[in-house]
Short mmCIF file of C-alpha atoms in Angstrom, two decimals:
data_model
loop_
_atom_site.label_atom_id
_atom_site.label_comp_id
_atom_site.label_asym_id
_atom_site.label_seq_id
_atom_site.Cartn_x
_atom_site.Cartn_y
_atom_site.Cartn_z
CA MET A 1 0.08 -0.05 0.04
CA THR A 2 1.33 3.33 -0.92
CA LYS A 3 1.18 6.50 1.32
CA ARG A 4 -1.13 9.39 0.49
CA GLY A 5 0.38 11.40 -2.30
CA GLU A 6 2.93 8.68 -3.06
CA ILE A 7 2.64 7.24 -6.59
CA ARG A 8 3.76 3.71 -7.20
CA PRO A 9 5.50 3.33 -10.52
CA ARG A 10 3.75 1.17 -12.99
CA ALA A 11 6.79 0.19 -14.86
CA SER A 12 10.37 -0.69 -14.25
CA SER A 13 13.10 1.80 -14.68
CA ARG A 14 14.12 0.22 -17.80
CA SER A 15 10.60 0.13 -19.22
CA ALA A 16 10.38 3.75 -18.50
CA ALA A 17 13.68 4.52 -20.16
CA ARG A 18 12.33 2.63 -23.28
CA LEU A 19 9.12 4.70 -23.49
CA ALA A 20 11.21 7.89 -22.77
CA ALA A 21 13.48 6.89 -25.59
CA VAL A 22 10.75 6.31 -28.07
CA GLN A 23 9.32 9.76 -27.16
CA ALA A 24 12.66 11.48 -27.51
CA LEU A 25 13.34 9.74 -30.91
CA TYR A 26 9.73 10.84 -31.93
CA GLN A 27 10.60 14.42 -30.87
CA MET A 28 13.85 14.49 -32.77
CA ASP A 29 12.07 13.20 -35.83
CA MET A 30 9.33 15.68 -35.70
CA THR A 31 11.08 18.91 -34.63
CA GLY A 32 14.56 18.33 -35.90
CA ILE A 33 15.93 18.78 -32.19
CA ASP A 34 19.56 17.95 -31.72
CA LEU A 35 20.41 14.70 -29.88
CA ASN A 36 22.38 16.31 -26.92
CA GLU A 37 19.62 18.80 -26.44
CA VAL A 38 16.82 16.23 -26.46
CA ILE A 39 18.67 14.03 -23.95
CA ALA A 40 19.41 16.92 -21.78
CA GLU A 41 15.61 18.07 -21.89
CA PHE A 42 14.44 14.51 -20.99
CA GLU A 43 16.81 14.07 -18.18
CA ALA A 44 16.28 17.53 -16.73
CA HIS A 45 12.37 17.87 -17.16
CA ARG A 46 10.85 14.31 -17.82
CA LEU A 47 12.47 11.38 -16.42
CA GLY A 48 10.88 10.61 -13.09
CA LYS A 49 9.12 14.02 -12.91
CA GLU A 50 5.50 15.11 -12.53
CA ILE A 51 4.11 16.66 -15.78
CA GLU A 52 0.66 18.05 -15.99
CA GLY A 53 -0.52 16.04 -12.78
CA CYS A 54 0.98 12.84 -14.01
CA GLN A 55 4.00 11.26 -12.22
CA TYR A 56 6.37 9.69 -14.63
CA ALA A 57 8.26 6.67 -13.56
CA ASP A 58 12.01 6.85 -12.72
CA ALA A 59 13.81 5.87 -15.84
CA GLU A 60 17.39 4.39 -15.82
CA ALA A 61 19.01 7.47 -17.28
CA ALA A 62 22.19 5.71 -18.62
CA PHE A 63 19.94 3.09 -20.37
CA PHE A 64 17.61 5.92 -21.76
CA ARG A 65 20.87 7.76 -23.07
CA ASP A 66 22.39 4.56 -24.47
CA LEU A 67 19.08 3.76 -26.34
CA VAL A 68 18.53 7.19 -27.97
CA GLU A 69 22.33 7.68 -28.81
CA GLY A 70 22.51 4.07 -30.11
CA VAL A 71 19.58 4.46 -32.45
CA VAL A 72 21.02 7.71 -33.86
CA ARG A 73 24.47 6.16 -34.30
CA GLU A 74 23.23 2.97 -35.81
CA GLN A 75 20.24 4.08 -37.76
CA LEU A 76 22.21 3.47 -41.22
CA GLU A 77 22.35 -0.28 -40.14
CA ILE A 78 18.87 -0.44 -38.52
CA ASP A 79 16.75 1.22 -41.02
CA PRO A 80 17.52 -1.09 -43.92
CA LEU A 81 16.88 -4.27 -41.80
CA ILE A 82 13.50 -2.77 -40.77
CA ASP A 83 12.74 -1.78 -44.38
CA ARG A 84 13.25 -5.37 -45.47
CA GLN A 85 10.65 -6.67 -42.99
CA LEU A 86 7.97 -4.17 -44.05
CA ALA A 87 5.35 -4.99 -46.61
CA GLU A 88 6.31 -4.64 -50.17
CA GLY A 89 6.37 -1.06 -51.38
CA TRP A 90 6.67 0.39 -47.78
CA ARG A 91 9.76 2.09 -46.52
CA LEU A 92 10.42 2.99 -42.92
CA THR A 93 10.08 6.74 -43.89
CA ARG A 94 6.46 6.08 -44.81
CA VAL A 95 5.69 4.69 -41.40
CA ASP A 96 3.93 6.78 -38.54
CA SER A 97 6.65 8.63 -36.69
CA ILE A 98 6.00 6.95 -33.31
CA LEU A 99 5.79 3.43 -34.88
CA ARG A 100 9.19 4.22 -36.57
CA ALA A 101 10.76 5.29 -33.24
CA ILE A 102 9.43 1.99 -31.56
CA LEU A 103 10.90 -0.19 -34.33
CA ARG A 104 14.21 1.60 -34.42
CA ALA A 105 14.65 1.43 -30.49
CA GLY A 106 13.50 -2.11 -30.46
CA ALA A 107 15.87 -3.11 -33.37
CA TYR A 108 18.72 -1.35 -31.66
CA GLU A 109 18.24 -3.36 -28.38
CA ILE A 110 18.06 -6.52 -30.29
CA LEU A 111 21.10 -5.92 -32.41
CA LYS A 112 23.48 -4.20 -29.92
CA ARG A 113 22.19 -4.92 -26.31
CA GLY A 114 22.81 -8.66 -25.92
CA ASP A 115 22.58 -8.20 -22.16
CA VAL A 116 18.74 -7.87 -22.64
CA PRO A 117 16.95 -11.11 -23.66
CA ALA A 118 15.40 -10.67 -27.22
CA ARG A 119 11.97 -11.88 -25.97
CA VAL A 120 12.01 -9.09 -23.34
CA VAL A 121 12.74 -6.60 -25.89
CA ILE A 122 9.88 -7.66 -28.14
CA SER A 123 7.57 -7.79 -25.28
CA GLU A 124 8.41 -4.21 -24.13
CA TYR A 125 8.18 -2.52 -27.34
CA VAL A 126 4.98 -4.38 -28.08
CA ASP A 127 3.54 -3.06 -24.91
CA ILE A 128 4.88 0.41 -25.86
CA ALA A 129 3.01 0.01 -29.36
CA HIS A 130 -0.05 -0.83 -27.33
CA ALA A 131 0.05 2.48 -25.53
CA PHE A 132 -0.11 4.50 -28.74
CA PHE A 133 -2.05 2.38 -31.17
CA GLY A 134 -4.91 -0.31 -31.55
CA GLU A 135 -4.15 -3.90 -32.62
CA ASP A 136 -2.45 -3.60 -36.05
CA GLU A 137 0.68 -1.61 -35.11
CA PRO A 138 1.49 -3.79 -32.25
CA LYS A 139 1.26 -6.86 -34.43
CA VAL A 140 3.61 -5.16 -36.89
CA VAL A 141 6.12 -4.32 -34.02
CA ASN A 142 5.82 -7.94 -32.93
CA GLY A 143 6.28 -9.36 -36.41
CA ILE A 144 9.34 -7.14 -37.27
CA LEU A 145 11.31 -7.41 -33.95
CA ASP A 146 10.56 -11.14 -33.71
CA HIS A 147 12.08 -11.75 -37.08
CA LEU A 148 15.00 -9.48 -36.25
CA GLY A 149 15.47 -11.40 -32.92
CA HIS A 150 15.46 -14.84 -34.65
CA ARG A 151 18.02 -13.67 -37.17
CA ALA A 152 20.26 -11.85 -34.72
CA ARG A 153 20.12 -14.30 -31.68
CA PRO A 154 19.03 -17.59 -33.02
CA SER A 155 20.29 -19.43 -30.11
CA GLU A 156 18.01 -17.59 -27.71
CA PHE A 157 15.04 -18.81 -29.59
CA ALA A 158 16.30 -22.29 -30.18
CA ALA A 159 17.12 -22.75 -26.49
CA LYS A 160 13.35 -22.50 -25.63
CA GLY A 161 12.22 -24.93 -28.05
CA THR A 162 8.70 -23.37 -28.16
CA GLY A 163 8.64 -22.03 -31.64
CA ASP A 164 6.82 -18.83 -30.26
CA GLY A 165 8.42 -15.62 -29.98
#
């Protein structure tokens, strides 16, 4: 039970960092804000802060920073991998900006953060997609990240032997 006025965070610090990273990537995409400026803004004014009466969960700042910087740094590798998974005739540049940010962050984690299990990454970004979209977009996120996970980390999926993922 929480004390009066105390808000229990709904998400882990890494989940909060993932959501913040998606929001920061979206903001960069929509406004052209500089990488360092968006990171500084989120760290100073959003991570773990109360905004318009909503208490944001404490986010693991170093993890948030790694996600945002990593997506920007690895974008030339990540984007073509995502493009190949999209329906024929679609390119990542035609995808909704939030969905694009979710896919990029998830792909970065699968490809470059081997310390996080691929199934966890997929589940986390599907949850983020559900926060912004109905059923179709979360299915797209699941399908694309699952495919990337199977290709980048086949042993993680083979070890379970369940065939789901």
